[in-house]
PDB file of N, CA, C and O in Angstrom:
ATOM      1  N   LYS U   1     -21.716  11.764   9.143  1.00  0.00           N
ATOM      2  CA  LYS U   1     -20.689  10.766   8.860  1.00  0.00           C
ATOM      3  C   LYS U   1     -21.327   9.436   8.444  1.00  0.00           C
ATOM      4  O   LYS U   1     -20.932   8.843   7.459  1.00  0.00           O
ATOM      5  N   GLU U   2     -22.314   8.978   9.198  1.00  0.00           N
ATOM      6  CA  GLU U   2     -22.964   7.710   8.868  1.00  0.00           C
ATOM      7  C   GLU U   2     -23.708   7.793   7.548  1.00  0.00           C
ATOM      8  O   GLU U   2     -23.762   6.809   6.806  1.00  0.00           O
ATOM      9  N   GLU U   3     -24.282   8.956   7.248  1.00  0.00           N
ATOM     10  CA  GLU U   3     -25.000   9.114   5.994  1.00  0.00           C
ATOM     11  C   GLU U   3     -24.052   8.953   4.806  1.00  0.00           C
ATOM     12  O   GLU U   3     -24.406   8.363   3.793  1.00  0.00           O
ATOM     13  N   LEU U   4     -22.843   9.481   4.937  1.00  0.00           N
ATOM     14  CA  LEU U   4     -21.855   9.350   3.873  1.00  0.00           C
ATOM     15  C   LEU U   4     -21.446   7.895   3.700  1.00  0.00           C
ATOM     16  O   LEU U   4     -21.387   7.389   2.576  1.00  0.00           O
ATOM     17  N   ILE U   5     -21.191   7.214   4.781  1.00  0.00           N
ATOM     18  CA  ILE U   5     -20.783   5.810   4.715  1.00  0.00           C
ATOM     19  C   ILE U   5     -21.869   4.963   4.071  1.00  0.00           C
ATOM     20  O   ILE U   5     -21.577   4.037   3.305  1.00  0.00           O
ATOM     21  N   ASP U   6     -23.118   5.307   4.315  1.00  0.00           N
ATOM     22  CA  ASP U   6     -24.235   4.549   3.746  1.00  0.00           C
ATOM     23  C   ASP U   6     -24.270   4.608   2.218  1.00  0.00           C
ATOM     24  O   ASP U   6     -24.813   3.704   1.579  1.00  0.00           O
ATOM     25  N   ILE U   7     -23.711   5.651   1.618  1.00  0.00           N
ATOM     26  CA  ILE U   7     -23.760   5.757   0.166  1.00  0.00           C
ATOM     27  C   ILE U   7     -22.442   5.384  -0.523  1.00  0.00           C
ATOM     28  O   ILE U   7     -22.391   5.304  -1.746  1.00  0.00           O
ATOM     29  N   LEU U   8     -21.390   5.153   0.248  1.00  0.00           N
ATOM     30  CA  LEU U   8     -20.102   4.802  -0.350  1.00  0.00           C
ATOM     31  C   LEU U   8     -20.098   3.346  -0.809  1.00  0.00           C
ATOM     32  O   LEU U   8     -20.678   2.481  -0.175  1.00  0.00           O
ATOM     33  N   ILE U   9     -19.403   3.115  -1.919  1.00  0.00           N
ATOM     34  CA  ILE U   9     -19.233   1.750  -2.407  1.00  0.00           C
ATOM     35  C   ILE U   9     -17.762   1.497  -2.705  1.00  0.00           C
ATOM     36  O   ILE U   9     -16.987   2.431  -2.921  1.00  0.00           O
ATOM     37  N   CYS U  10     -17.406   0.250  -2.734  1.00  0.00           N
ATOM     38  CA  CYS U  10     -16.046  -0.155  -3.077  1.00  0.00           C
ATOM     39  C   CYS U  10     -15.836   0.085  -4.577  1.00  0.00           C
ATOM     40  O   CYS U  10     -16.650  -0.347  -5.388  1.00  0.00           O
ATOM     41  N   PRO U  11     -14.767   0.784  -4.959  1.00  0.00           N
ATOM     42  CA  PRO U  11     -14.546   1.046  -6.378  1.00  0.00           C
ATOM     43  C   PRO U  11     -14.213  -0.213  -7.177  1.00  0.00           C
ATOM     44  O   PRO U  11     -14.406  -0.242  -8.385  1.00  0.00           O
ATOM     45  N   GLN U  12     -13.745  -1.246  -6.515  1.00  0.00           N
ATOM     46  CA  GLN U  12     -13.407  -2.470  -7.233  1.00  0.00           C
ATOM     47  C   GLN U  12     -14.635  -3.355  -7.451  1.00  0.00           C
ATOM     48  O   GLN U  12     -14.902  -3.791  -8.558  1.00  0.00           O
ATOM     49  N   SER U  13     -15.383  -3.620  -6.380  1.00  0.00           N
ATOM     50  CA  SER U  13     -16.511  -4.554  -6.477  1.00  0.00           C
ATOM     51  C   SER U  13     -17.852  -3.874  -6.735  1.00  0.00           C
ATOM     52  O   SER U  13     -18.818  -4.526  -7.075  1.00  0.00           O
ATOM     53  N   LYS U  14     -17.903  -2.573  -6.495  1.00  0.00           N
ATOM     54  CA  LYS U  14     -19.148  -1.792  -6.601  1.00  0.00           C
ATOM     55  C   LYS U  14     -20.182  -2.221  -5.553  1.00  0.00           C
ATOM     56  O   LYS U  14     -21.370  -2.026  -5.723  1.00  0.00           O
ATOM     57  N   GLN U  15     -19.709  -2.783  -4.449  1.00  0.00           N
ATOM     58  CA  GLN U  15     -20.559  -3.218  -3.352  1.00  0.00           C
ATOM     59  C   GLN U  15     -20.393  -2.263  -2.167  1.00  0.00           C
ATOM     60  O   GLN U  15     -19.393  -1.552  -2.072  1.00  0.00           O
ATOM     61  N   PRO U  16     -21.356  -2.256  -1.231  1.00  0.00           N
ATOM     62  CA  PRO U  16     -21.255  -1.361  -0.066  1.00  0.00           C
ATOM     63  C   PRO U  16     -20.035  -1.689   0.808  1.00  0.00           C
ATOM     64  O   PRO U  16     -19.534  -2.810   0.805  1.00  0.00           O
ATOM     65  N   VAL U  17     -19.597  -0.690   1.524  1.00  0.00           N
ATOM     66  CA  VAL U  17     -18.506  -0.851   2.484  1.00  0.00           C
ATOM     67  C   VAL U  17     -19.072  -0.706   3.896  1.00  0.00           C
ATOM     68  O   VAL U  17     -20.143  -0.138   4.091  1.00  0.00           O
ATOM     69  N   ILE U  18     -18.353  -1.242   4.861  1.00  0.00           N
ATOM     70  CA  ILE U  18     -18.746  -1.097   6.264  1.00  0.00           C
ATOM     71  C   ILE U  18     -17.630  -0.358   7.000  1.00  0.00           C
ATOM     72  O   ILE U  18     -16.458  -0.512   6.676  1.00  0.00           O
ATOM     73  N   TYR U  19     -18.015   0.447   7.959  1.00  0.00           N
ATOM     74  CA  TYR U  19     -17.056   1.239   8.728  1.00  0.00           C
ATOM     75  C   TYR U  19     -16.588   0.444   9.929  1.00  0.00           C
ATOM     76  O   TYR U  19     -17.395  -0.072  10.696  1.00  0.00           O
ATOM     77  N   VAL U  20     -15.270   0.352  10.083  1.00  0.00           N
ATOM     78  CA  VAL U  20     -14.667  -0.316  11.229  1.00  0.00           C
ATOM     79  C   VAL U  20     -13.994   0.771  12.073  1.00  0.00           C
ATOM     80  O   VAL U  20     -12.924   1.267  11.722  1.00  0.00           O
ATOM     81  N   GLU U  21     -14.674   1.142  13.138  1.00  0.00           N
ATOM     82  CA  GLU U  21     -14.209   2.260  13.958  1.00  0.00           C
ATOM     83  C   GLU U  21     -12.838   1.997  14.570  1.00  0.00           C
ATOM     84  O   GLU U  21     -11.986   2.886  14.601  1.00  0.00           O
ATOM     85  N   ARG U  22     -12.640   0.805  15.033  1.00  0.00           N
ATOM     86  CA  ARG U  22     -11.391   0.440  15.720  1.00  0.00           C
ATOM     87  C   ARG U  22     -10.155   0.721  14.868  1.00  0.00           C
ATOM     88  O   ARG U  22      -9.147   1.219  15.349  1.00  0.00           O
ATOM     89  N   SER U  23     -10.230   0.397  13.584  1.00  0.00           N
ATOM     90  CA  SER U  23      -9.076   0.599  12.709  1.00  0.00           C
ATOM     91  C   SER U  23      -9.210   1.841  11.821  1.00  0.00           C
ATOM     92  O   SER U  23      -8.312   2.122  11.029  1.00  0.00           O
ATOM     93  N   GLN U  24     -10.357   2.551  11.936  1.00  0.00           N
ATOM     94  CA  GLN U  24     -10.608   3.732  11.110  1.00  0.00           C
ATOM     95  C   GLN U  24     -10.474   3.397   9.625  1.00  0.00           C
ATOM     96  O   GLN U  24      -9.747   4.052   8.869  1.00  0.00           O
ATOM     97  N   GLU U  25     -11.204   2.347   9.220  1.00  0.00           N
ATOM     98  CA  GLU U  25     -11.168   1.899   7.836  1.00  0.00           C
ATOM     99  C   GLU U  25     -12.572   1.581   7.351  1.00  0.00           C
ATOM    100  O   GLU U  25     -13.475   1.353   8.144  1.00  0.00           O
ATOM    101  N   LEU U  26     -12.704   1.542   6.033  1.00  0.00           N
ATOM    102  CA  LEU U  26     -13.913   1.059   5.392  1.00  0.00           C
ATOM    103  C   LEU U  26     -13.571  -0.288   4.777  1.00  0.00           C
ATOM    104  O   LEU U  26     -12.592  -0.401   4.040  1.00  0.00           O
ATOM    105  N   TRP U  27     -14.372  -1.289   5.097  1.00  0.00           N
ATOM    106  CA  TRP U  27     -14.098  -2.635   4.600  1.00  0.00           C
ATOM    107  C   TRP U  27     -15.168  -3.058   3.610  1.00  0.00           C
ATOM    108  O   TRP U  27     -16.354  -2.787   3.795  1.00  0.00           O
ATOM    109  N   CYS U  28     -14.728  -3.775   2.591  1.00  0.00           N
ATOM    110  CA  CYS U  28     -15.649  -4.339   1.605  1.00  0.00           C
ATOM    111  C   CYS U  28     -15.564  -5.854   1.687  1.00  0.00           C
ATOM    112  O   CYS U  28     -14.488  -6.439   1.488  1.00  0.00           O
ATOM    113  N   LYS U  29     -16.681  -6.494   1.995  1.00  0.00           N
ATOM    114  CA  LYS U  29     -16.703  -7.956   2.083  1.00  0.00           C
ATOM    115  C   LYS U  29     -16.479  -8.595   0.714  1.00  0.00           C
ATOM    116  O   LYS U  29     -15.811  -9.606   0.607  1.00  0.00           O
ATOM    117  N   ALA U  30     -17.047  -8.001  -0.327  1.00  0.00           N
ATOM    118  CA  ALA U  30     -16.983  -8.598  -1.661  1.00  0.00           C
ATOM    119  C   ALA U  30     -15.558  -8.639  -2.213  1.00  0.00           C
ATOM    120  O   ALA U  30     -15.123  -9.658  -2.744  1.00  0.00           O
ATOM    121  N   SER U  31     -14.825  -7.534  -2.085  1.00  0.00           N
ATOM    122  CA  SER U  31     -13.465  -7.489  -2.633  1.00  0.00           C
ATOM    123  C   SER U  31     -12.412  -7.847  -1.593  1.00  0.00           C
ATOM    124  O   SER U  31     -11.245  -8.000  -1.935  1.00  0.00           O
ATOM    125  N   ARG U  32     -12.847  -7.919  -0.343  1.00  0.00           N
ATOM    126  CA  ARG U  32     -11.943  -8.222   0.785  1.00  0.00           C
ATOM    127  C   ARG U  32     -10.831  -7.184   0.908  1.00  0.00           C
ATOM    128  O   ARG U  32      -9.677  -7.506   1.179  1.00  0.00           O
ATOM    129  N   LEU U  33     -11.198  -5.929   0.706  1.00  0.00           N
ATOM    130  CA  LEU U  33     -10.247  -4.840   0.834  1.00  0.00           C
ATOM    131  C   LEU U  33     -10.625  -3.938   1.998  1.00  0.00           C
ATOM    132  O   LEU U  33     -11.798  -3.788   2.321  1.00  0.00           O
ATOM    133  N   ALA U  34      -9.614  -3.343   2.617  1.00  0.00           N
ATOM    134  CA  ALA U  34      -9.806  -2.390   3.711  1.00  0.00           C
ATOM    135  C   ALA U  34      -9.255  -1.044   3.247  1.00  0.00           C
ATOM    136  O   ALA U  34      -8.067  -0.927   2.942  1.00  0.00           O
ATOM    137  N   TYR U  35     -10.132  -0.051   3.170  1.00  0.00           N
ATOM    138  CA  TYR U  35      -9.743   1.286   2.715  1.00  0.00           C
ATOM    139  C   TYR U  35      -9.500   2.186   3.927  1.00  0.00           C
ATOM    140  O   TYR U  35     -10.369   2.312   4.786  1.00  0.00           O
ATOM    141  N   PRO U  36      -8.340   2.832   3.995  1.00  0.00           N
ATOM    142  CA  PRO U  36      -8.050   3.697   5.142  1.00  0.00           C
ATOM    143  C   PRO U  36      -8.846   4.992   5.112  1.00  0.00           C
ATOM    144  O   PRO U  36      -9.301   5.433   4.053  1.00  0.00           O
ATOM    145  N   ILE U  37      -8.999   5.581   6.283  1.00  0.00           N
ATOM    146  CA  ILE U  37      -9.596   6.914   6.410  1.00  0.00           C
ATOM    147  C   ILE U  37      -8.519   7.799   7.011  1.00  0.00           C
ATOM    148  O   ILE U  37      -8.022   7.532   8.104  1.00  0.00           O
ATOM    149  N   ARG U  38      -8.157   8.845   6.268  1.00  0.00           N
ATOM    150  CA  ARG U  38      -7.105   9.756   6.729  1.00  0.00           C
ATOM    151  C   ARG U  38      -7.684  11.158   6.882  1.00  0.00           C
ATOM    152  O   ARG U  38      -8.258  11.693   5.938  1.00  0.00           O
ATOM    153  N   ASP U  39      -7.530  11.727   8.057  1.00  0.00           N
ATOM    154  CA  ASP U  39      -8.061  13.066   8.334  1.00  0.00           C
ATOM    155  C   ASP U  39      -9.545  13.146   7.989  1.00  0.00           C
ATOM    156  O   ASP U  39     -10.006  14.102   7.362  1.00  0.00           O
ATOM    157  N   GLU U  40     -10.286  12.086   8.352  1.00  0.00           N
ATOM    158  CA  GLU U  40     -11.723  11.970   8.138  1.00  0.00           C
ATOM    159  C   GLU U  40     -12.125  11.885   6.662  1.00  0.00           C
ATOM    160  O   GLU U  40     -13.278  12.090   6.304  1.00  0.00           O
ATOM    161  N   ILE U  41     -11.168  11.559   5.794  1.00  0.00           N
ATOM    162  CA  ILE U  41     -11.445  11.404   4.370  1.00  0.00           C
ATOM    163  C   ILE U  41     -11.164   9.966   3.961  1.00  0.00           C
ATOM    164  O   ILE U  41     -10.038   9.480   4.100  1.00  0.00           O
ATOM    165  N   PRO U  42     -12.184   9.240   3.454  1.00  0.00           N
ATOM    166  CA  PRO U  42     -11.945   7.873   3.005  1.00  0.00           C
ATOM    167  C   PRO U  42     -11.086   7.850   1.734  1.00  0.00           C
ATOM    168  O   PRO U  42     -11.340   8.613   0.801  1.00  0.00           O
ATOM    169  N   ILE U  43     -10.077   7.015   1.734  1.00  0.00           N
ATOM    170  CA  ILE U  43      -9.196   6.871   0.570  1.00  0.00           C
ATOM    171  C   ILE U  43      -9.664   5.637  -0.201  1.00  0.00           C
ATOM    172  O   ILE U  43      -9.283   4.514   0.102  1.00  0.00           O
ATOM    173  N   LEU U  44     -10.501   5.862  -1.197  1.00  0.00           N
ATOM    174  CA  LEU U  44     -11.112   4.768  -1.949  1.00  0.00           C
ATOM    175  C   LEU U  44     -10.408   4.560  -3.289  1.00  0.00           C
ATOM    176  O   LEU U  44     -11.033   4.449  -4.336  1.00  0.00           O
ATOM    177  N   LEU U  45      -9.104   4.493  -3.244  1.00  0.00           N
ATOM    178  CA  LEU U  45      -8.307   4.277  -4.446  1.00  0.00           C
ATOM    179  C   LEU U  45      -7.608   2.927  -4.324  1.00  0.00           C
ATOM    180  O   LEU U  45      -6.722   2.754  -3.496  1.00  0.00           O
ATOM    181  N   VAL U  46      -8.000   1.993  -5.166  1.00  0.00           N
ATOM    182  CA  VAL U  46      -7.434   0.646  -5.110  1.00  0.00           C
ATOM    183  C   VAL U  46      -5.930   0.694  -5.329  1.00  0.00           C
ATOM    184  O   VAL U  46      -5.177  -0.020  -4.655  1.00  0.00           O
ATOM    185  N   GLU U  47      -5.479   1.547  -6.232  1.00  0.00           N
ATOM    186  CA  GLU U  47      -4.048   1.616  -6.525  1.00  0.00           C
ATOM    187  C   GLU U  47      -3.223   2.150  -5.348  1.00  0.00           C
ATOM    188  O   GLU U  47      -2.013   1.987  -5.313  1.00  0.00           O
ATOM    189  N   GLU U  48      -3.859   2.774  -4.369  1.00  0.00           N
ATOM    190  CA  GLU U  48      -3.166   3.281  -3.181  1.00  0.00           C
ATOM    191  C   GLU U  48      -2.990   2.201  -2.104  1.00  0.00           C
ATOM    192  O   GLU U  48      -2.268   2.392  -1.149  1.00  0.00           O
ATOM    193  N   LEU U  49      -3.696   1.092  -2.255  1.00  0.00           N
ATOM    194  CA  LEU U  49      -3.666   0.049  -1.241  1.00  0.00           C
ATOM    195  C   LEU U  49      -2.474  -0.872  -1.443  1.00  0.00           C
ATOM    196  O   LEU U  49      -2.104  -1.200  -2.557  1.00  0.00           O
ATOM    197  N   GLY U  50      -1.920  -1.320  -0.331  1.00  0.00           N
ATOM    198  CA  GLY U  50      -0.873  -2.331  -0.388  1.00  0.00           C
ATOM    199  C   GLY U  50      -1.465  -3.683  -0.022  1.00  0.00           C
ATOM    200  O   GLY U  50      -2.653  -3.801   0.269  1.00  0.00           O
ATOM    201  N   ASN U  51      -0.644  -4.713  -0.032  1.00  0.00           N
ATOM    202  CA  ASN U  51      -1.113  -6.052   0.331  1.00  0.00           C
ATOM    203  C   ASN U  51      -1.641  -6.117   1.752  1.00  0.00           C
ATOM    204  O   ASN U  51      -2.477  -6.937   2.062  1.00  0.00           O
ATOM    205  N   SER U  52      -1.154  -5.260   2.622  1.00  0.00           N
ATOM    206  CA  SER U  52      -1.576  -5.300   4.026  1.00  0.00           C
ATOM    207  C   SER U  52      -3.070  -5.051   4.174  1.00  0.00           C
ATOM    208  O   SER U  52      -3.705  -5.594   5.068  1.00  0.00           O
ATOM    209  N   HIS U  53      -3.664  -4.256   3.301  1.00  0.00           N
ATOM    210  CA  HIS U  53      -5.090  -3.967   3.403  1.00  0.00           C
ATOM    211  C   HIS U  53      -5.926  -5.190   3.041  1.00  0.00           C
ATOM    212  O   HIS U  53      -7.004  -5.390   3.557  1.00  0.00           O
ATOM    213  N   TYR U  54      -5.411  -6.028   2.155  1.00  0.00           N
ATOM    214  CA  TYR U  54      -6.106  -7.264   1.804  1.00  0.00           C
ATOM    215  C   TYR U  54      -5.883  -8.309   2.897  1.00  0.00           C
ATOM    216  O   TYR U  54      -6.811  -8.960   3.334  1.00  0.00           O
ATOM    217  N   LEU U  55      -4.655  -8.430   3.360  1.00  0.00           N
ATOM    218  CA  LEU U  55      -4.332  -9.434   4.371  1.00  0.00           C
ATOM    219  C   LEU U  55      -5.009  -9.129   5.700  1.00  0.00           C
ATOM    220  O   LEU U  55      -5.461 -10.029   6.394  1.00  0.00           O
ATOM    221  N   LYS U  56      -5.118  -7.860   6.062  1.00  0.00           N
ATOM    222  CA  LYS U  56      -5.770  -7.467   7.301  1.00  0.00           C
ATOM    223  C   LYS U  56      -7.218  -7.936   7.306  1.00  0.00           C
ATOM    224  O   LYS U  56      -7.715  -8.477   8.271  1.00  0.00           O
ATOM    225  N   PHE U  57      -7.894  -7.751   6.196  1.00  0.00           N
ATOM    226  CA  PHE U  57      -9.290  -8.162   6.089  1.00  0.00           C
ATOM    227  C   PHE U  57      -9.407  -9.672   6.261  1.00  0.00           C
ATOM    228  O   PHE U  57     -10.293 -10.159   6.937  1.00  0.00           O
ATOM    229  N   ASN U  58      -8.514 -10.426   5.657  1.00  0.00           N
ATOM    230  CA  ASN U  58      -8.592 -11.887   5.692  1.00  0.00           C
ATOM    231  C   ASN U  58      -8.379 -12.475   7.083  1.00  0.00           C
ATOM    232  O   ASN U  58      -8.774 -13.606   7.334  1.00  0.00           O
ATOM    233  N   ARG U  59      -7.778 -11.738   7.985  1.00  0.00           N
ATOM    234  CA  ARG U  59      -7.624 -12.219   9.361  1.00  0.00           C
ATOM    235  C   ARG U  59      -8.965 -12.442  10.027  1.00  0.00           C
ATOM    236  O   ARG U  59      -9.070 -13.205  10.973  1.00  0.00           O
ATOM    237  N   PHE U  60     -10.008 -11.776   9.534  1.00  0.00           N
ATOM    238  CA  PHE U  60     -11.323 -11.881  10.145  1.00  0.00           C
ATOM    239  C   PHE U  60     -12.243 -12.850   9.416  1.00  0.00           C
ATOM    240  O   PHE U  60     -13.428 -12.884   9.663  1.00  0.00           O
ATOM    241  N   LEU U  61     -11.682 -13.642   8.510  1.00  0.00           N
ATOM    242  CA  LEU U  61     -12.465 -14.698   7.883  1.00  0.00           C
ATOM    243  C   LEU U  61     -12.326 -15.958   8.720  1.00  0.00           C
ATOM    244  O   LEU U  61     -11.235 -16.341   9.105  1.00  0.00           O
ATOM    245  N   SER U  62     -13.424 -16.592   8.995  1.00  0.00           N
ATOM    246  CA  SER U  62     -13.401 -17.808   9.796  1.00  0.00           C
ATOM    247  C   SER U  62     -12.714 -18.926   9.022  1.00  0.00           C
ATOM    248  O   SER U  62     -13.099 -19.230   7.898  1.00  0.00           O
ATOM    249  N   PRO U  63     -11.690 -19.560   9.601  1.00  0.00           N
ATOM    250  CA  PRO U  63     -11.009 -20.651   8.893  1.00  0.00           C
ATOM    251  C   PRO U  63     -11.896 -21.881   8.728  1.00  0.00           C
ATOM    252  O   PRO U  63     -11.663 -22.702   7.866  1.00  0.00           O
ATOM    253  N   ILE U  64     -12.938 -22.003   9.537  1.00  0.00           N
ATOM    254  CA  ILE U  64     -13.797 -23.179   9.476  1.00  0.00           C
ATOM    255  C   ILE U  64     -14.819 -23.075   8.353  1.00  0.00           C
ATOM    256  O   ILE U  64     -14.941 -23.968   7.521  1.00  0.00           O
ATOM    257  N   CYS U  65     -15.547 -21.964   8.300  1.00  0.00           N
ATOM    258  CA  CYS U  65     -16.621 -21.856   7.311  1.00  0.00           C
ATOM    259  C   CYS U  65     -16.346 -20.805   6.243  1.00  0.00           C
ATOM    260  O   CYS U  65     -17.114 -20.677   5.301  1.00  0.00           O
ATOM    261  N   GLY U  66     -15.256 -20.062   6.368  1.00  0.00           N
ATOM    262  CA  GLY U  66     -14.943 -19.043   5.379  1.00  0.00           C
ATOM    263  C   GLY U  66     -15.813 -17.801   5.458  1.00  0.00           C
ATOM    264  O   GLY U  66     -15.768 -16.962   4.591  1.00  0.00           O
ATOM    265  N   LYS U  67     -16.638 -17.688   6.496  1.00  0.00           N
ATOM    266  CA  LYS U  67     -17.508 -16.524   6.634  1.00  0.00           C
ATOM    267  C   LYS U  67     -16.765 -15.379   7.291  1.00  0.00           C
ATOM    268  O   LYS U  67     -15.846 -15.570   8.070  1.00  0.00           O
ATOM    269  N   PHE U  68     -17.218 -14.184   6.985  1.00  0.00           N
ATOM    270  CA  PHE U  68     -16.634 -12.971   7.542  1.00  0.00           C
ATOM    271  C   PHE U  68     -17.033 -12.827   9.006  1.00  0.00           C
ATOM    272  O   PHE U  68     -18.195 -12.901   9.342  1.00  0.00           O
ATOM    273  N   VAL U  69     -16.037 -12.650   9.854  1.00  0.00           N
ATOM    274  CA  VAL U  69     -16.284 -12.421  11.268  1.00  0.00           C
ATOM    275  C   VAL U  69     -15.704 -11.032  11.570  1.00  0.00           C
ATOM    276  O   VAL U  69     -14.494 -10.881  11.710  1.00  0.00           O
ATOM    277  N   PRO U  70     -16.558  -9.996  11.600  1.00  0.00           N
ATOM    278  CA  PRO U  70     -16.051  -8.644  11.751  1.00  0.00           C
ATOM    279  C   PRO U  70     -15.479  -8.373  13.141  1.00  0.00           C
ATOM    280  O   PRO U  70     -15.886  -9.002  14.110  1.00  0.00           O
ATOM    281  N   PRO U  71     -14.522  -7.445  13.194  1.00  0.00           N
ATOM    282  CA  PRO U  71     -14.055  -7.017  14.511  1.00  0.00           C
ATOM    283  C   PRO U  71     -15.158  -6.221  15.175  1.00  0.00           C
ATOM    284  O   PRO U  71     -16.160  -5.886  14.537  1.00  0.00           O
ATOM    285  N   ASP U  72     -14.982  -5.914  16.442  1.00  0.00           N
ATOM    286  CA  ASP U  72     -16.032  -5.143  17.126  1.00  0.00           C
ATOM    287  C   ASP U  72     -16.097  -3.748  16.533  1.00  0.00           C
ATOM    288  O   ASP U  72     -15.109  -3.104  16.275  1.00  0.00           O
ATOM    289  N   PHE U  73     -17.295  -3.297  16.257  1.00  0.00           N
ATOM    290  CA  PHE U  73     -17.507  -1.994  15.622  1.00  0.00           C
ATOM    291  C   PHE U  73     -17.801  -0.953  16.653  1.00  0.00           C
ATOM    292  O   PHE U  73     -18.494  -1.089  17.544  1.00  0.00           O
TER     293      PHE U  73
END
């Protein structure tokens, strides 16, 4: 599982994604998108995402410095 995550990239930004176990999602810092994982399959289709996947990611941006503050992994 970790080996697969290590090679996955965000289809929008072409940057690596990080796995967030708590929400069962793959997050991309560059595009600020959260991709769901359904039945152990990552759904890396931008057109399948709603606004909630973008807004969810932004909740973890620090309002003071704008840096990404990830949830506990």
